[in-house]
Coordinates of C-alpha atoms in Angstrom, one line a residue:
D1 CA 0.2 -0.2 0.2
L2 CA 1.6 3.2 -1.2
R3 CA -1.2 5.6 -0.4
G4 CA -0.1 9.3 -0.2
A5 CA 3.8 8.2 -0.4
D6 CA 6.0 10.8 -1.4
L7 CA 8.2 9.3 -4.1
R8 CA 9.1 12.8 -5.8
E9 CA 11.8 12.4 -8.4
A10 CA 12.3 8.6 -7.7
N11 CA 13.7 6.5 -10.1
L12 CA 11.2 3.7 -11.0
S13 CA 11.8 3.1 -14.7
G14 CA 10.6 -0.4 -15.4
A15 CA 9.5 -1.1 -11.9
N16 CA 6.3 -3.6 -11.3
L17 CA 3.8 -1.5 -9.8
S18 CA 0.7 -3.7 -11.0
G19 CA -2.0 -3.5 -9.3
A20 CA -0.6 -1.0 -6.7
D21 CA -2.6 1.5 -4.4
L22 CA -0.9 4.9 -5.1
R23 CA -3.9 7.1 -4.2
E24 CA -3.1 10.9 -3.7
A25 CA 1.0 9.6 -3.6
N26 CA 3.5 12.3 -5.1
L27 CA 5.3 10.9 -8.0
R28 CA 6.2 14.6 -9.2
E29 CA 9.2 14.2 -11.9
A30 CA 9.3 10.8 -11.0
N31 CA 10.9 8.2 -13.9
L32 CA 8.2 5.8 -14.4
R33 CA 9.3 5.1 -18.1
G34 CA 8.6 1.6 -19.0
A35 CA 6.9 1.0 -15.7
D36 CA 3.9 -1.5 -15.2
L37 CA 1.4 0.3 -13.5
R38 CA -1.6 -2.3 -14.9
E39 CA -4.8 -1.9 -12.8
A40 CA -3.1 0.5 -10.3
N41 CA -5.1 3.1 -8.5
L42 CA -3.1 6.4 -9.3
S43 CA -6.4 8.5 -8.7
G44 CA -5.1 12.1 -7.2
V45 CA -1.8 11.0 -7.8
N46 CA 0.5 14.0 -8.5
L47 CA 2.4 13.1 -11.8
R48 CA 3.5 16.6 -12.8
G49 CA 6.5 16.2 -14.9
A50 CA 6.6 12.5 -14.6
D51 CA 8.2 10.3 -17.1
L52 CA 5.8 7.8 -18.3
R53 CA 6.9 6.9 -22.0
E54 CA 6.2 3.5 -22.6
A55 CA 4.5 2.7 -19.2
N56 CA 1.9 0.3 -18.8
L57 CA -1.3 2.0 -17.5
S58 CA -3.7 -0.3 -19.1
E59 CA -6.7 -0.6 -16.6
A60 CA -5.3 1.9 -14.5
N61 CA -7.5 4.4 -12.4
L62 CA -6.4 8.0 -13.3
R63 CA -9.3 10.2 -12.2
E64 CA -8.3 13.5 -10.6
A65 CA -4.4 12.6 -11.3
D66 CA -2.2 15.8 -12.0
L67 CA -0.5 15.2 -15.2
R68 CA 0.5 18.6 -15.8
G69 CA 4.1 18.3 -17.9
A70 CA 3.8 14.5 -17.8
D71 CA 5.3 12.4 -20.7
L72 CA 3.0 9.8 -22.0
S73 CA 4.7 9.2 -25.2
G74 CA 4.0 5.6 -26.3
A75 CA 2.3 4.6 -23.0
D76 CA -0.4 1.9 -23.1
L77 CA -3.7 3.6 -21.8
S78 CA -6.2 1.1 -23.0
G79 CA -9.1 0.6 -20.6
A80 CA -7.8 3.0 -18.1
A81 CA -10.2 4.9 -16.1
G82 CA -10.7 8.8 -15.7
I83 CA -8.4 9.7 -18.9
V84 CA -9.5 10.0 -22.5
V85 CA -7.2 10.6 -25.4
A86 CA -7.2 12.4 -28.8
G87 CA -5.0 13.1 -31.5
P88 CA -2.3 13.2 -32.6
C89 CA -2.6 17.1 -33.0
R90 CA 0.5 18.5 -34.5
G91 CA 2.4 15.4 -33.5
R92 CA 1.2 15.5 -30.2
M93 CA -1.5 13.5 -28.4
M94 CA -4.0 15.4 -26.2
Y95 CA -5.2 13.9 -22.7
G96 CA -8.3 14.9 -20.8
V97 CA -8.4 13.8 -17.1
H98 CA -11.9 13.1 -15.0
Q99 CA -11.7 15.7 -12.1
A100 CA -14.6 16.3 -9.5
D101 CA -15.6 19.7 -11.5
G102 CA -15.6 18.3 -14.9
M103 CA -12.2 17.8 -17.1
M104 CA -8.7 19.1 -17.3
V105 CA -6.8 18.9 -20.2
Q106 CA -3.2 18.7 -20.9
A107 CA -2.4 20.1 -24.4
G108 CA 1.2 20.6 -25.1
C109 CA 2.4 22.7 -22.1
H110 CA -0.9 23.6 -21.0
W111 CA -2.8 21.9 -18.0
Q112 CA -6.3 23.6 -18.3
S113 CA -10.0 23.7 -18.5
P114 CA -11.5 23.3 -22.0
T115 CA -12.9 26.6 -21.6
W116 CA -9.5 28.4 -20.7
L117 CA -7.9 26.8 -23.6
R118 CA -10.4 27.9 -26.4
E119 CA -10.4 31.4 -24.8
H120 CA -6.3 31.3 -25.1
W121 CA -6.5 29.6 -28.5
K122 CA -8.8 32.7 -29.8
T123 CA -5.5 34.8 -29.1
M124 CA -3.5 33.4 -31.8
P125 CA -5.3 34.6 -35.2
E126 CA -1.5 34.4 -36.8
R127 CA -2.0 30.4 -36.4
A128 CA -5.5 29.8 -37.4
E129 CA -4.5 26.3 -39.0
H130 CA -2.8 25.4 -35.6
V131 CA -6.0 26.4 -33.6
R132 CA -8.2 24.5 -35.6
L133 CA -6.4 21.2 -35.1
R134 CA -6.2 22.0 -31.4
L135 CA -9.9 22.6 -31.3
A136 CA -11.0 19.6 -33.3
C137 CA -8.7 17.6 -30.5
L138 CA -10.2 19.2 -27.8
E139 CA -13.9 18.6 -29.1
A140 CA -13.0 15.0 -29.3
L141 CA -12.0 15.1 -25.7
E142 CA -15.3 16.4 -24.9
V143 CA -17.2 14.1 -26.8
Q144 CA -15.5 11.3 -24.8
A145 CA -15.9 13.1 -21.5
R146 CA -19.9 13.7 -22.2
A147 CA -20.4 10.1 -23.3
L148 CA -18.6 8.6 -19.8
G149 CA -20.8 11.5 -17.8
W150 CA -18.2 13.8 -16.9
V151 CA -19.3 16.8 -18.4
T152 CA -22.7 17.8 -19.6

């Protein structure tokens, strides 16, 4: 049981954490590259800046996790709860994470609400094509979130 554990900056590369209870743990900037997190409970976990490249997160619970700046490149998210994925959008995936009050979105360097992202992207008329692609990915996340009952 690793609930609430402080594993900040820990090197857990390739670790077998399958089925682990990591609720509310601090894994900020942890190296979880290639880690096996199948069926792990990661609800409320701080994964800010964590390296999750090629990690197996299948069937994991990611509700209310903070993925700000986390690298999920190549991660297996099949069947994971609390997260939806869209893209690639301009070469990057976009992630939506279920929160108590709706959904937070990781889009590039941003970890924001869909409303904030829309307003921010409106300030970029010089990048109209880029913005259209980002908005399409955001809409795909929102469609999935509505289907799951996260947002209305």
